[in-house]
Coordinates of C-alpha atoms in Angstrom, one line a residue:
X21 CA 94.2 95.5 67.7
X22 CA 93.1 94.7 64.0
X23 CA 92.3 91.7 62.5
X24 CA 93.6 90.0 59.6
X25 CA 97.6 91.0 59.6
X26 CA 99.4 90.7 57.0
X27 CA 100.9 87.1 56.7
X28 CA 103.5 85.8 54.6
X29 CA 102.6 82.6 52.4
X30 CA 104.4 80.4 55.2
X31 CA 101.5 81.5 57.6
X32 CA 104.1 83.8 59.4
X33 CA 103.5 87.1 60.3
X34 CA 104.7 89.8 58.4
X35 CA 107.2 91.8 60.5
X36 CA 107.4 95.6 60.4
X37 CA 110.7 97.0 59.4
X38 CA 112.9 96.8 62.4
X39 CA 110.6 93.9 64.4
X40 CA 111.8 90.5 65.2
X41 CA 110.3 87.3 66.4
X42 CA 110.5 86.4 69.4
X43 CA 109.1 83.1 69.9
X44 CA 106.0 80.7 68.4
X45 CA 103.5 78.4 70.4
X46 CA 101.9 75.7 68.9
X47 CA 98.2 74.6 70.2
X48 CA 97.1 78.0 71.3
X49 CA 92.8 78.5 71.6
X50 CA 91.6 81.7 71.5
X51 CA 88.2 83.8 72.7
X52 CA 87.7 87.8 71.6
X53 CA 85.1 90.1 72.1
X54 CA 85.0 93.1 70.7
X55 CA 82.4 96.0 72.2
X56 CA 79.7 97.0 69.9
X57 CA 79.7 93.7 68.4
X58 CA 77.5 90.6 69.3
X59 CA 79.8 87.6 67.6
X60 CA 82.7 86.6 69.0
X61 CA 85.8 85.1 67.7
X62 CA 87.3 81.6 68.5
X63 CA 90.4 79.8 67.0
X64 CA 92.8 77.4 67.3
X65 CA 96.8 77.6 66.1
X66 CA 99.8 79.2 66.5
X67 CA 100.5 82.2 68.5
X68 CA 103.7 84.5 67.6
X69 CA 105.5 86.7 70.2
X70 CA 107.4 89.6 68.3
X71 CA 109.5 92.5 69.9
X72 CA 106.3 94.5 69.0
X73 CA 103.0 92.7 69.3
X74 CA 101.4 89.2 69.7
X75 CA 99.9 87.9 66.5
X76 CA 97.4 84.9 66.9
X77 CA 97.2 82.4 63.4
X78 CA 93.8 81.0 63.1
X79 CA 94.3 77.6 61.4
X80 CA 90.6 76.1 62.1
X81 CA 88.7 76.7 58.9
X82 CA 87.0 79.4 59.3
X83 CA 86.4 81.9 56.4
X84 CA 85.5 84.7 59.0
X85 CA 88.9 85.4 60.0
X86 CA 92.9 84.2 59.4
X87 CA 94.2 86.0 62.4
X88 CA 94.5 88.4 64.9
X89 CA 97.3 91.2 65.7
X90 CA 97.9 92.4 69.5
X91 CA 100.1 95.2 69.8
X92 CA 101.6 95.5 73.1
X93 CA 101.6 99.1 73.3
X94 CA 98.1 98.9 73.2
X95 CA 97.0 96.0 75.5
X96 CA 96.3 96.5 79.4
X97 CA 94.8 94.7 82.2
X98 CA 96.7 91.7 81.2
X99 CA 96.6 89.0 83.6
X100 CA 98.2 85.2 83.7
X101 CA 95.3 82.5 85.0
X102 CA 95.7 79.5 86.5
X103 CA 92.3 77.9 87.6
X104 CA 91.6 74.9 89.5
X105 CA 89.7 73.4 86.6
X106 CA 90.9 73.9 82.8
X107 CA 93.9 74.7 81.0
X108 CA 96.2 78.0 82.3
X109 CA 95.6 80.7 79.6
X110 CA 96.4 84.7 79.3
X111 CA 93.8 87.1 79.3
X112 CA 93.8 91.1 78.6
X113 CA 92.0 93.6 76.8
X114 CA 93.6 95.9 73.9
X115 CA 92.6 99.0 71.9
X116 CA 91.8 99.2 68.3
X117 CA 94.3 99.8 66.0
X118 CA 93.3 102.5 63.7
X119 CA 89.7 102.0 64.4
X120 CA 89.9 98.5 62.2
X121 CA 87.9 96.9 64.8
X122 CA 85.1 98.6 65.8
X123 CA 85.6 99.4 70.0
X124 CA 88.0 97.5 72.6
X125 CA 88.7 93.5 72.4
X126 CA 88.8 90.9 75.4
X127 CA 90.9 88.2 75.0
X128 CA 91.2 85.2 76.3
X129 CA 94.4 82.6 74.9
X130 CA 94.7 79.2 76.6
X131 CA 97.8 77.1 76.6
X132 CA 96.6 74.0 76.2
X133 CA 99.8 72.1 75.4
X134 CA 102.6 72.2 78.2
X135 CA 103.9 74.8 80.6
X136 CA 104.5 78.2 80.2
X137 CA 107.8 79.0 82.3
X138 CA 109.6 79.8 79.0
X139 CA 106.8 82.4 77.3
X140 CA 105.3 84.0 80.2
X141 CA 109.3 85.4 81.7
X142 CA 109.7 87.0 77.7
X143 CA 106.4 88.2 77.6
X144 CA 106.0 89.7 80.6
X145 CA 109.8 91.2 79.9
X146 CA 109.1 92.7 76.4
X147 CA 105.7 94.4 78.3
X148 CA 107.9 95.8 81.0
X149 CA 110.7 97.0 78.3
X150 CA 107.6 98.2 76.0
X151 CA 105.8 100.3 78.8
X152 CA 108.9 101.6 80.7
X153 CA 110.5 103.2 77.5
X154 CA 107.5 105.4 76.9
X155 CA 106.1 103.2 74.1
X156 CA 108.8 103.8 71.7
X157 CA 109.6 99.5 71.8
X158 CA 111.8 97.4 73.9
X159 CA 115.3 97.8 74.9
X160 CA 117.5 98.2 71.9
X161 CA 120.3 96.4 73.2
X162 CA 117.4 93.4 73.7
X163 CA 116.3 93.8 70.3
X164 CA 119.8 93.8 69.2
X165 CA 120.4 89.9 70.6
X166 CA 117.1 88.6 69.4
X167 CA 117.5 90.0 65.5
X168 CA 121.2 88.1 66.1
X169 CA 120.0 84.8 67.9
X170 CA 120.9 84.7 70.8
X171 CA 118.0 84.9 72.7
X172 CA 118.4 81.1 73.7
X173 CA 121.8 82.1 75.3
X174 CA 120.1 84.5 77.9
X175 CA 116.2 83.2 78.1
X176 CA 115.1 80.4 80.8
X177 CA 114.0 77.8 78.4
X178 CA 111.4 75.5 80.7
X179 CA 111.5 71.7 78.8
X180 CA 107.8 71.7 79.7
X181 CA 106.5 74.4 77.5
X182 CA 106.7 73.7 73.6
X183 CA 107.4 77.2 72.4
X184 CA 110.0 77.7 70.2
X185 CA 112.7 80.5 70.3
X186 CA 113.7 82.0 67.3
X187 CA 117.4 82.1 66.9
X188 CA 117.6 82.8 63.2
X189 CA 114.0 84.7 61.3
X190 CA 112.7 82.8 58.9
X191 CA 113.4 83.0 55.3
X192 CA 111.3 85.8 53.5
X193 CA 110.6 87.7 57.0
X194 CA 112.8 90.2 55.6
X195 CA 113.4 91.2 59.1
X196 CA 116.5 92.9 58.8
X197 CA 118.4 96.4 59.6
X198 CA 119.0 97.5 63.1
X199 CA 116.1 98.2 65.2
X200 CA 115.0 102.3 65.8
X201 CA 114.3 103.3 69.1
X202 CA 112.7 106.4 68.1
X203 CA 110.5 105.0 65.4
X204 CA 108.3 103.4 68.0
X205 CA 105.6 101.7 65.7
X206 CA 105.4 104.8 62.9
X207 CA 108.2 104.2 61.1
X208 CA 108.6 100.9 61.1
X209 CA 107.4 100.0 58.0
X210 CA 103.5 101.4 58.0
X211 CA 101.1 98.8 57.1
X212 CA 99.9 100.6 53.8
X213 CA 102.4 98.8 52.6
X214 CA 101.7 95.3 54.3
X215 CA 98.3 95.1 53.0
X216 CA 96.3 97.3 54.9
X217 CA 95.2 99.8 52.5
X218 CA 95.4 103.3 53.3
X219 CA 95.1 103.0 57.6
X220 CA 98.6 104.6 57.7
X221 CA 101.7 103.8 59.8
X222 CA 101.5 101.5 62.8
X223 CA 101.9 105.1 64.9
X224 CA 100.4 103.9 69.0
X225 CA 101.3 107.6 69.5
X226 CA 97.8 108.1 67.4
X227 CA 96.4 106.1 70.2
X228 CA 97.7 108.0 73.0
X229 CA 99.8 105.8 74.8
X230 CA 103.1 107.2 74.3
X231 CA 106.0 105.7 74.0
X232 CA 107.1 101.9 75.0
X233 CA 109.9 100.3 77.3
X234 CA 113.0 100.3 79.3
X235 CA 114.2 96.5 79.5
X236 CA 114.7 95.9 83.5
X237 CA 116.2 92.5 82.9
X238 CA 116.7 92.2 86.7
X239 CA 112.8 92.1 87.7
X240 CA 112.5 89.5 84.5
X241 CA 115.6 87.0 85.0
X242 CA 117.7 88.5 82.4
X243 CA 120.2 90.2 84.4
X244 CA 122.8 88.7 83.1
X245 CA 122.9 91.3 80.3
X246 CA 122.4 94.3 82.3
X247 CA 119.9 95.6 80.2
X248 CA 118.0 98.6 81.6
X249 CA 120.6 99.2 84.3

């Protein structure tokens, strides 16, 4: 986890070489903890779901922090909550990327807009793909129909919940080229050259987890495609 990605003058994030978005959701709230510090962080905006990472866009005014980046490979514990009292929200913890935070983050994201019956089957996919394929990203051929829109073609899409899917990247996303399996994180465009001085590569091998994720589409609803089979 590190904060303060790399975002492009639109407010979106800005991808690694080989990364796509996935989806966007608007009226997000947010809670981290981070050991070894006493503050904690709280926003409200837009969260981004990428076939890499989660990336949380403060846009409450506060000069403290823009936003927050989540890579998969490094979250665990993650949990979906639905209490009897409040809004339904994600929770999990994630490791620090490159030691740019200083120990382990909790997080807490609520949706307080809508259902979630269109993120959570994604998310929970791109997790499943992510940890199954040793850590070296999501299935290729998955990848391969997000970077070329058709995501909407094989995702449930719930009317209730507001996200939006992205079937084309935005303009200056430069998202472009065919996605590596084998690069994992490393290669894809280190963030030395995103605006994170001299950190190095985005390399979760560093971090020990391995690699990242054979796409199952069968136990996530996609099995239409027949990825992971």
């Amino acid at each position: 986890m590190a904060l303060n990605p790399p975002l492009l003058h639109t407010g979106v994030p800005a991808p690694l070489d080989g990364e796509y978005l996935v989806l966007s959701r608007d009226g997000m709230e947010v809670e981290i903890k981070i050991e070894n510090e006493n503050s904690k962080y709280k926003g409200k905006g837009m969260l981004y779901l990428t076939t890499a990472r989660m990336v949380f866009v403060n846009k409450k005014n506060d000069g403290n922090w823009k936003a927050f980046d989540i890579p998969i490979a490094f979250m665990y514990n993650e949990k979906f909550n639905q209490p009897i009292f409040g809004a339904n929200y994600v929770s999990c913890a994630v490791q620090p990327l490159y030691d740019l935070i200083p120990g382990h983050a909790k997080l807490k994201i609520w949706f307080m807009k809508g259902g979630c019956g269109t993120f959570l089957p994604l998310w929970r996919s791109i997790i499943h793909q992510i940890r199954q394929n040793n850590n070296e990203g999501p299935d290729p051929r998955f990848v391969e129909e997000v970077r070329q829109g058709n995501l909407d073609n094989i995702a449930y899409v719930d009317p209730n919940d507001p996200s939006r899917i992205f079937v084309s990247q935005p303009a200056g996303t430069g998202a472009s080229g065919n996605y590596d399996q084998n690069n994992g994180y490393g290669n894809q465009g280190g963030y030395d050259q995103q605006g994170y001085g001299n950190q190095g590569g985005y390399n979760q091998q560093q971090q020990g987890h391995g690699n990242q994720g054979g796409y199952n589409q069968q136990q996530q609803g996609f099995n239409q495609q027949g990825y992971g089979n």
